[in-house]
Each structure stands twice: as structure tokens, then as C-alpha cells.
Coordinates of C-alpha atoms in Angstrom, one line a residue:
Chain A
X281 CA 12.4 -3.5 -5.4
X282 CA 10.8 -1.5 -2.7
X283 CA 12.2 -2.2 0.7
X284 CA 10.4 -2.1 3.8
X285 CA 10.7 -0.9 7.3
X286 CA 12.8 -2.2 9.5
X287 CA 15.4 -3.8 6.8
X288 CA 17.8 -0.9 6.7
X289 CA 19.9 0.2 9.9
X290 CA 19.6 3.9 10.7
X291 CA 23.0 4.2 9.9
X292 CA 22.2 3.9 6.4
X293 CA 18.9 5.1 5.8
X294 CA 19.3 8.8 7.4
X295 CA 22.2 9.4 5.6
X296 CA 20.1 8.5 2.9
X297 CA 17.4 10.6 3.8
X298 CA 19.7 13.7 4.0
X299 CA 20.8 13.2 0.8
X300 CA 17.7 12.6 -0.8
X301 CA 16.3 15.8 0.9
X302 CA 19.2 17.9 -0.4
X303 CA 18.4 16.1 -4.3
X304 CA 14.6 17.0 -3.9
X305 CA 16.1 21.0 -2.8
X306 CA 18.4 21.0 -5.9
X307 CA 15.5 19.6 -8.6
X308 CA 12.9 22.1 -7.3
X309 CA 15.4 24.7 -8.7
X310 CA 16.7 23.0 -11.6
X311 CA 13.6 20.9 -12.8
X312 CA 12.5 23.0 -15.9
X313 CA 8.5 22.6 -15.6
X314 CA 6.5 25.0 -17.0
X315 CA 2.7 25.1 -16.8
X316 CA 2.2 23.3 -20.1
X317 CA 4.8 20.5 -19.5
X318 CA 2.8 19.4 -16.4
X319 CA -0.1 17.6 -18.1
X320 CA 2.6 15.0 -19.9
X321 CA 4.2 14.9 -16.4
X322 CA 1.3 13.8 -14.7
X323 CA 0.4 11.0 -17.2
X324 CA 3.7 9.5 -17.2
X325 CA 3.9 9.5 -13.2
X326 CA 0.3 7.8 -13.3
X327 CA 2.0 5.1 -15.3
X328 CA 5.0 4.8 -13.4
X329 CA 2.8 4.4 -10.2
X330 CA 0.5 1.9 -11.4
X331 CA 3.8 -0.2 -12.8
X332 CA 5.5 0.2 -9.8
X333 CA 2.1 -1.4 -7.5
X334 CA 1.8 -4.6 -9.9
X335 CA 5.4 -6.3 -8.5
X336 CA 5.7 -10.0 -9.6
X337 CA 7.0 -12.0 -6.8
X338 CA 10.5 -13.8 -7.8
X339 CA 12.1 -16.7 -6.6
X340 CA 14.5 -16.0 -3.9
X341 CA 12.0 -13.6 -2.2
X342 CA 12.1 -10.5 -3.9
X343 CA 9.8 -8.9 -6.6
X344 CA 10.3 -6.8 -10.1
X345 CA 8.2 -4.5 -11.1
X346 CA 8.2 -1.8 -14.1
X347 CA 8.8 1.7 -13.3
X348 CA 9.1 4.3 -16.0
X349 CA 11.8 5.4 -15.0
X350 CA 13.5 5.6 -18.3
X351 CA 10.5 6.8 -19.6
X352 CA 10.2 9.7 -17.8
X353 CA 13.8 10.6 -18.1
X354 CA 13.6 10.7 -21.8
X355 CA 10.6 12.5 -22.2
X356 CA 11.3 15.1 -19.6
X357 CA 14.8 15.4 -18.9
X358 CA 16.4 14.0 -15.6
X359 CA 16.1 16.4 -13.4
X360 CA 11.9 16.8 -14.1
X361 CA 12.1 12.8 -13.8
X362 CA 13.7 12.9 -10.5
X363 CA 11.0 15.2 -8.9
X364 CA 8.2 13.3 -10.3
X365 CA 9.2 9.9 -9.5
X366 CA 10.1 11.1 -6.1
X367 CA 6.5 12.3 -5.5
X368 CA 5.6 9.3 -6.5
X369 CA 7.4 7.0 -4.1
X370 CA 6.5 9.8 -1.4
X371 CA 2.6 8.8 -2.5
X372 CA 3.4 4.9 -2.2
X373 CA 5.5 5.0 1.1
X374 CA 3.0 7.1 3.0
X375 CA 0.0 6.1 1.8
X376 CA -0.1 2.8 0.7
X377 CA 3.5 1.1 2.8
X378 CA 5.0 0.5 -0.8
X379 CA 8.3 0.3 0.3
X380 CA 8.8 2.0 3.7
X381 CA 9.3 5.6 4.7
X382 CA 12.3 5.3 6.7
X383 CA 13.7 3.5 3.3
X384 CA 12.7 6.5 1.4
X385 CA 16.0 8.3 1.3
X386 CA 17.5 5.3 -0.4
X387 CA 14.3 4.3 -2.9
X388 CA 14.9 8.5 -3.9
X389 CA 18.5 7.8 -4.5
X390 CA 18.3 4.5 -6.5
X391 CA 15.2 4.7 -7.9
X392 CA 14.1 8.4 -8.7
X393 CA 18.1 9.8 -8.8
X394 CA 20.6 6.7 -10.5
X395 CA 17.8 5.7 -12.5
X396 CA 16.6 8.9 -14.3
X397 CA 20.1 10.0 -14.2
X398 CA 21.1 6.6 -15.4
X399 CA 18.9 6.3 -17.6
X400 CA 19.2 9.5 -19.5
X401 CA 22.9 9.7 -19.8
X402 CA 22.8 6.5 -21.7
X403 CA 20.1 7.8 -23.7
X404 CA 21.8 10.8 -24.9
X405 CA 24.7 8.5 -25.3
X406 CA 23.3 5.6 -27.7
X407 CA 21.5 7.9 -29.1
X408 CA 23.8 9.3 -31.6
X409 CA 23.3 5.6 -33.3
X410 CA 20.2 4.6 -32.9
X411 CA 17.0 6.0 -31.5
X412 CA 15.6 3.1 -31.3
X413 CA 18.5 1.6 -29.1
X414 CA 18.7 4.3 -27.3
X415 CA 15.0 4.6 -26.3
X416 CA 15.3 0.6 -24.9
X417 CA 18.8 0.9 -23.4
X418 CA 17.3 3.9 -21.4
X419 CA 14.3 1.8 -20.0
X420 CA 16.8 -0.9 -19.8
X421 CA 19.6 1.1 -17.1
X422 CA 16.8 2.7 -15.6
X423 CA 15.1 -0.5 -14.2
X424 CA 18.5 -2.1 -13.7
X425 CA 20.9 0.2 -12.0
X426 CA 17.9 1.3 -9.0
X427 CA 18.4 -2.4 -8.5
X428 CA 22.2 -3.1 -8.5
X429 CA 21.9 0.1 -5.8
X430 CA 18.6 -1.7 -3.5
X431 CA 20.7 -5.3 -3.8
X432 CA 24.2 -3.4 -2.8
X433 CA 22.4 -1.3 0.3
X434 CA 20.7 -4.6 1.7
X435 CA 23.5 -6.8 1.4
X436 CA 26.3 -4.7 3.4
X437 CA 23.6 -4.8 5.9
X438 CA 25.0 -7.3 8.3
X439 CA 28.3 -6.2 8.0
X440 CA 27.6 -2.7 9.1
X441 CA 24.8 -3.0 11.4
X442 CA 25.5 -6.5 13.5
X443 CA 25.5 -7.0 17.5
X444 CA 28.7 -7.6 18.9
X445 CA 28.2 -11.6 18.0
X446 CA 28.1 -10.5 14.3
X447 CA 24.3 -11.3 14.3
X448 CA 22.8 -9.3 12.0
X449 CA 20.7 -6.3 13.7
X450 CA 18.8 -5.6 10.7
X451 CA 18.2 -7.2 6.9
X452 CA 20.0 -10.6 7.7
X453 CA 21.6 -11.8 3.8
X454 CA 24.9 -10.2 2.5
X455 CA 26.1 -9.0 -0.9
X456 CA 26.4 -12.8 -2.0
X457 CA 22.0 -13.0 -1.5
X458 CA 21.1 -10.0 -2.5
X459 CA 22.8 -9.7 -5.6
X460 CA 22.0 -12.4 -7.5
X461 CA 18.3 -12.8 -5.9
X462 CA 17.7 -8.8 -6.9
X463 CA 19.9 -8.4 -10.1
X464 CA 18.9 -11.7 -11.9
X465 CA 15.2 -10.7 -12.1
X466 CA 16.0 -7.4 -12.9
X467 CA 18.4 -8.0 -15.8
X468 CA 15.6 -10.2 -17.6
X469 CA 12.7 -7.4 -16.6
X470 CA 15.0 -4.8 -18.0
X471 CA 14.0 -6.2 -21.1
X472 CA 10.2 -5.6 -20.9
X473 CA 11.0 -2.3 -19.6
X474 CA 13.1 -1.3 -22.5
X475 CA 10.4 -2.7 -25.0
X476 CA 7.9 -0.7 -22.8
X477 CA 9.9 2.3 -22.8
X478 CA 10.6 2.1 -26.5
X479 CA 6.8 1.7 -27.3
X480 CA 5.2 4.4 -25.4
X481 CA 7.7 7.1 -26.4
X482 CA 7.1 6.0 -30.0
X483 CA 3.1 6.2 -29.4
X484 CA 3.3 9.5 -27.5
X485 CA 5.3 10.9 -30.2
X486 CA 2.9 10.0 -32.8
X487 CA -0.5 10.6 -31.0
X488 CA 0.4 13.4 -28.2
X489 CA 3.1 14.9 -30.5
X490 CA 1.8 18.4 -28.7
X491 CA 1.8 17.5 -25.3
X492 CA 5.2 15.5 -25.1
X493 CA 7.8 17.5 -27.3
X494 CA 10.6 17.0 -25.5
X495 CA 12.0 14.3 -27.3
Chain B
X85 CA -45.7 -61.3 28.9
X86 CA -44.4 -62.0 25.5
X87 CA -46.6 -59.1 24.1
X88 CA -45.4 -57.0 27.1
X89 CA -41.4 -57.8 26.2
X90 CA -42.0 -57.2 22.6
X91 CA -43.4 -54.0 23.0
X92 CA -40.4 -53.3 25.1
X93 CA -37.5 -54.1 22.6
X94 CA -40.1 -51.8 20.4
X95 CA -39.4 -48.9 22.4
X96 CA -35.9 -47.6 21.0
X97 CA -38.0 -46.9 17.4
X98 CA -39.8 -44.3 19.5
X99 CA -36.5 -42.4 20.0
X100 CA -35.8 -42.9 15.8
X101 CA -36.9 -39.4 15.0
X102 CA -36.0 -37.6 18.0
X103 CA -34.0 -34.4 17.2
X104 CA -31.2 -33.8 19.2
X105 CA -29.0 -31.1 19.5
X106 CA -25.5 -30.3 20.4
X107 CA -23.8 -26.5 21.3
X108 CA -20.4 -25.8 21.2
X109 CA -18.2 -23.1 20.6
X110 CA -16.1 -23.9 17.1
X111 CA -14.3 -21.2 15.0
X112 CA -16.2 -21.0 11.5
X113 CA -15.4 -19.1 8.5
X114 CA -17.7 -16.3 8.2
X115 CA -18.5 -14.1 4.9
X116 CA -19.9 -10.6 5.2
X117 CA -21.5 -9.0 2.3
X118 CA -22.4 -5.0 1.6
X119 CA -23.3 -3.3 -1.8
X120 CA -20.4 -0.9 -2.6
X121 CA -22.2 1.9 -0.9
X122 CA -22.5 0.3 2.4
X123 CA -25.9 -0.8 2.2
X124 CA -26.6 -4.1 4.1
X125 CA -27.4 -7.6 2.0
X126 CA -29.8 -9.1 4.7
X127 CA -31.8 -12.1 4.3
X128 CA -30.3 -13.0 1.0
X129 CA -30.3 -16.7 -0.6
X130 CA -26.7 -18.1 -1.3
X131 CA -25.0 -21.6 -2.4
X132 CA -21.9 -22.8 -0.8
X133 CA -20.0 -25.4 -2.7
X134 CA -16.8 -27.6 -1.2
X135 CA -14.1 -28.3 -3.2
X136 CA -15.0 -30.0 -6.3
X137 CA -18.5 -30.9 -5.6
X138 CA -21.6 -29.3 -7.5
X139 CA -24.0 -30.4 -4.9
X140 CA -24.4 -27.6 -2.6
X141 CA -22.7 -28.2 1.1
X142 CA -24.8 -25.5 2.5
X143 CA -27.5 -23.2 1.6
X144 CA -29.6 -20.4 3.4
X145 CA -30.0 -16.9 3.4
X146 CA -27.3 -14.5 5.0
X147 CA -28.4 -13.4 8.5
X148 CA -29.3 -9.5 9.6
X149 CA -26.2 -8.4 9.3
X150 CA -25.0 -9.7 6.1
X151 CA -23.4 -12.6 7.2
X152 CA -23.0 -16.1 7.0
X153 CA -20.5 -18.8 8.4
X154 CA -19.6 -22.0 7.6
X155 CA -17.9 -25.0 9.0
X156 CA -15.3 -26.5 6.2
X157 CA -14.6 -29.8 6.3
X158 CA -12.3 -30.4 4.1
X159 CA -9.2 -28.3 2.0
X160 CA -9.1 -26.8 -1.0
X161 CA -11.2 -23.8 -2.8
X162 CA -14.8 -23.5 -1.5
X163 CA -16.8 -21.6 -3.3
X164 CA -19.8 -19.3 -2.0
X165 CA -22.5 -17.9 -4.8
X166 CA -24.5 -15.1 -3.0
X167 CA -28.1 -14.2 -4.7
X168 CA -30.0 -10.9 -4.3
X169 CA -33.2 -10.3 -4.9
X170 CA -32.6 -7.3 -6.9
X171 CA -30.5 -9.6 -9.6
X172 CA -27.3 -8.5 -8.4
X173 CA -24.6 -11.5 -6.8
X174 CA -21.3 -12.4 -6.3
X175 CA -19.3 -15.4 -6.2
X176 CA -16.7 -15.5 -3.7
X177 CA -13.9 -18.5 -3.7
X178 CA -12.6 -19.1 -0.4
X179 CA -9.5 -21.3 0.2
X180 CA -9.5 -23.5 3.3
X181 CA -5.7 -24.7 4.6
X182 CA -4.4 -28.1 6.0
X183 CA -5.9 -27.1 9.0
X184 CA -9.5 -26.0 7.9
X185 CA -8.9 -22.5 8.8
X186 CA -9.0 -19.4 6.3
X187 CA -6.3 -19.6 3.8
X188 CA -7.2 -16.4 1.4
X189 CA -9.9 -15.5 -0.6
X190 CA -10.9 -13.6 -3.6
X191 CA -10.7 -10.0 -3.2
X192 CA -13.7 -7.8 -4.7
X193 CA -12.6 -5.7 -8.0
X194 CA -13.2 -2.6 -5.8
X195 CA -11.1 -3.4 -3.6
X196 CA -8.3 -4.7 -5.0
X197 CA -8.2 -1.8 -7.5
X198 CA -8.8 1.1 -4.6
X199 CA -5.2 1.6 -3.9
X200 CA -4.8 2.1 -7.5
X201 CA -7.7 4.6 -8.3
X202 CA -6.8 6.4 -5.0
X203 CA -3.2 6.5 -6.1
X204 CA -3.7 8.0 -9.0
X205 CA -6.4 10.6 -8.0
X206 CA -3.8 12.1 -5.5
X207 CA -1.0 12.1 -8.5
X208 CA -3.6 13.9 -10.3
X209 CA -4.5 16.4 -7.7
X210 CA -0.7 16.8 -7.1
X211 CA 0.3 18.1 -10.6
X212 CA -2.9 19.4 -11.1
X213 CA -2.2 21.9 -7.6
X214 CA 1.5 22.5 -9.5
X215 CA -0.4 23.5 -13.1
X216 CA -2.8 26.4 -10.7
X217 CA 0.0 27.8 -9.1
X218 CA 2.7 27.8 -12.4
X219 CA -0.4 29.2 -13.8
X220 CA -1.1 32.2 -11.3
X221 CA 3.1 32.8 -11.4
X222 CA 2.7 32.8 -15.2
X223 CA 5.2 30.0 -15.7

């Protein structure tokens, strides 16, 4: 899901990276992270950074890979989430080129923003019927709408950053590639994720009932 | 004069065990080996096998700086079985493309798992930064 340098026209990714800077500004104030929170934090963000290196390449081109994104929106609240899996795409983009910095504006707004956000509304939502649904609907979104987001900005690619021939100046395939190559392999991985996220909320609860509360 | 032509169509046997050589200039695969700590694996015995053969296609030791290289003749998933003296080896499977050249090979543990470990040391140190400083603010 990560997308590289060089796919996204500056037109979209500083935009992007305004926004995503003005997201960061607004959790530092309302992330609610206390001293004692920050242990769980740190474990979940391990997870979610390991998931996110071990992408299995799809046909079509692209890759799916866990994140733990609905994890850590249910554990620690959205705006907690957001900070941490931002710092953790900051970690992959400048150290390791997972997923590329200038597309780091748009991996903060899909992934670490719609995701946790996502992801957490629809827990909250679901779970008034079942925890249980609730807990693998949450993994589910948050794997799934970060890509609908990464497919949508790559396909309008070539029709708003094109030469005056139409030739595509940046990532080449439109909305009618980039959908169904991203979202197909997501939709069925959103399964794993929301099996994921259901299991490791239910074993945190029972062994590291102290440490991760919040649910 | 018979005796003296015999002994003349004799002459090519004399030639029979003649080493000759040939240099050229050809692009090899070559294999470089260190302990994890840097330290050099010079003079070491290894096996090279080509693909789907259990008779070795080349043997020797690697060279003074580690190394060896080999010439592949054919495509498909060599595989190279270094020895140390000190017990400790490796076995390395290298794949050869349609064109004989270097097509991948088998990355050590270490190093296909350093992004990871290094990843998630900085995570660690990260939050671990946060947790001081909440600390000292009494958060």
C-alpha cells in the first residue's frame, strides 16, 4: 500500500503534506498519553511496523500488508493511534524507503488519519451489538479504507498531472487500474486483519489486562 | 627410414600431457563471506553444486579476502556449502538466469531481519524518550 517516490505529482503530495503536518499539530494536543499508557503504545506500534514491512506482492502489481491500524485505534483511541502510526511511517519512509517521503503527507492521511479514524468510529458503532463484530469490523475499515484512499490518489494521477499530449507526467494508470488492482487484495486481507485485530485485543485483555485498559 | 617415420607419427603423444593454458577476461559470479562481526573467512574449504547435481562442480578454499567466484554453466539454483574450520558454515543458493548471470540469492538471517530489529529499536527508543520526558513533566 506504500507508494513510492516519484508516483505522486507535487500538486497532490504537498497539499498532502500540509495537511498531514497540521493533523500531526492537532494530535500532539489532543492525543491523551500519559506516562503509563506509553508502554502499550509502544508494543502495538512495534506490531504495526513489523506488519506493515512483510507486504505480499499481489497480482496486478501492488502488495497488502497488515497494519494495526484498527488495533491501535481500539486500544488507544484515535487520536493516540494517529500519532503513533504516524511515527511509524515517519520511521519507514526515512529510514528504510518504505513508501516514499514526498508520499508521506498522503500515507499520514490514509493510513495513520481515515484508518484510525475509520476504524474507530465503526468500532464504537458495532459495538453496541457485538464486541466481537465490532473488534473485526474495526481491523476490517482500518485496512480497507487507507486503501480505497492510496488506489483513489494514484488513479486521478494522469488526469491531473499529464503533459500537454495527456501523457501521464507521473503514476501512469487511472481510477479504472488502481481500483480494482489495490481494493481487491485489500477487501480479502481485510479479513485477516479483522481476525488479527480481534485476537490480539482479546489476548491483551486477558494477559496485559493492566497495561492496555483502554478497552 | 621406416623406424625414423614411425617415430615421427609417434611424436604428437609427446604433446598428450601438455598443460595448456588460456587467459581471458569473463564476468564470474563471485561470493564473499565474513562472520557477523566482520572478521574475514580466508582460506576456507567449500562445495559448489549446479543445479540438480550432487557431484560437486567446483571445490577449493575461498581466497584472502573471503572470496570465491565461479563460472556457471548452466540455469537454475546453484548451490555453494562453505566449511570453516572452527565448525561454523553456511550454505548459500544462488540462482543463475537465462543468461548465466546473477539472478538472486539467499539473503543471510541477519540481514534480511536488520531492517526489522533496527526498526524496532528506534520505535523503542522513540516512546521510551516520550515515557522520560512525561515522566519528568509528571504526566
Amino acid at each position: 500500500m506504500h507508494i513510492p517516490d516519484g508516483f505522486l505529482s507535487p500538486i497532490t503530495y504537498l497539499p498532502a503534506t500540509a495537511v498531514a503536518a497540521g493533523l500531526i499539530f492537532l494530535a500532539l494536543k489532543r492525543a491523551e498519553l500519559d506516562a503509563d499508557k506509553i508502554a502499550g503504545v509502544a508494543a502495538v506500534s512495534a506490531f504495526s511496523f513489523v506488519a506493515m514491512l512483510f507486504a505480499v506482492p499481489m497480482p496486478g502489481g501492488t502488495s497488502v500488508h497488515l497494519g494495526g491500524v484498527g488495533l491501535m485505534a481500539v486500544l488507544f483511541g484515535p487520536w493516540t493511534a494517529f500519532g503513533a502510526l504516524s511515527l511509524v511511517l515517519l520511521v519507514q519512509a526515512l529510514l528504510f524507503g518504505e513508501g516514499g517521503i514526498t508520499a508521506y503527507g498522503v500515507h499520514v492521511i490514509a493510513i495513520a488519519f481515515a484508518g484510525s479514524v475509520s476504524a474507530y468510529t465503526v468500532y464504537r458503532f458495532v459495538k453496541r451489538f457485538s464486541e466481537s463484530a465490532a473488534l473485526f469490523a474495526a481491523g476490517w475499515f482500518g485496512l480497507v479504507i487507507p486503501a480505497v484512499i492510496v488506489a483513489f490518489v494514484l488513479g486521478i494521477q494522469p488526469l491531473i498531472a499529464h503533459d500537454a499530449g495527456g501523457k501521464p507526467l507521473f503514476f501512469p494508470f487511472g481510477l479504472e487500474v488502481t481500483l480494482p488492482s489495490i481494493m481487491i487484495p485489500h477487501l480479502i486481507a481485510g479479513f485477516a486483519e479483522g481476525a488479527v485485530t480481534l485476537m490480539m485485543v482479546r489476548f491483551l485483555q486477558r494477559y496485559f489486562k493492566g497495561v492496555f485498559d483502554a478497552v | 627410414m621406416r623406424l625414423l617415420f614411425g617415430l615421427m607419427m609417434l611424436t604428437p603423444l609427446l604433446f598428450a600431457h601438455d598443460l595448456v593454458h588460456r587467459v581471458s577476461h569473463a564476468e564470474c559470479i563471485a561470493v564473499s563471506f565474513s562472520y557477523a562481526d566482520q572478521s574475514d573467512f580466508s582460506y576456507q574449504s567449500y562445495e559448489l553444486y549446479a543445479p540438480g547435481e550432487t557431484i560437486p562442480y567446483q571445490v577449493g578454499r575461498t581466497d584472502k579476502m573471503s572470496s570465491l567466484c565461479f563460472l556457471p554453466t548452466k540455469q537454475g539454483v546453484w548451490t555453494l556449502k562453505a566449511f570453516g574450520e572452527d565448525g561454523h558454515g553456511a550454505t548459500v543458493e544462488i540462482t543463475v538466469d537465462d543468461q548465466l548471470a546473477l539472478g538472486g540469492y539467499d539473503r543471510p538471517l541477519f540481514e534480511k531481519f536488520q531492517k526489522v530489529f533496527v526498526g524496532l529499536a528506534l520505535i523503542f527508543a522513540l516512546f521510551g524518550g516520550l515515557y522520560f520526558y512525561k515522566k519528568r513533566r509528571g504526566e
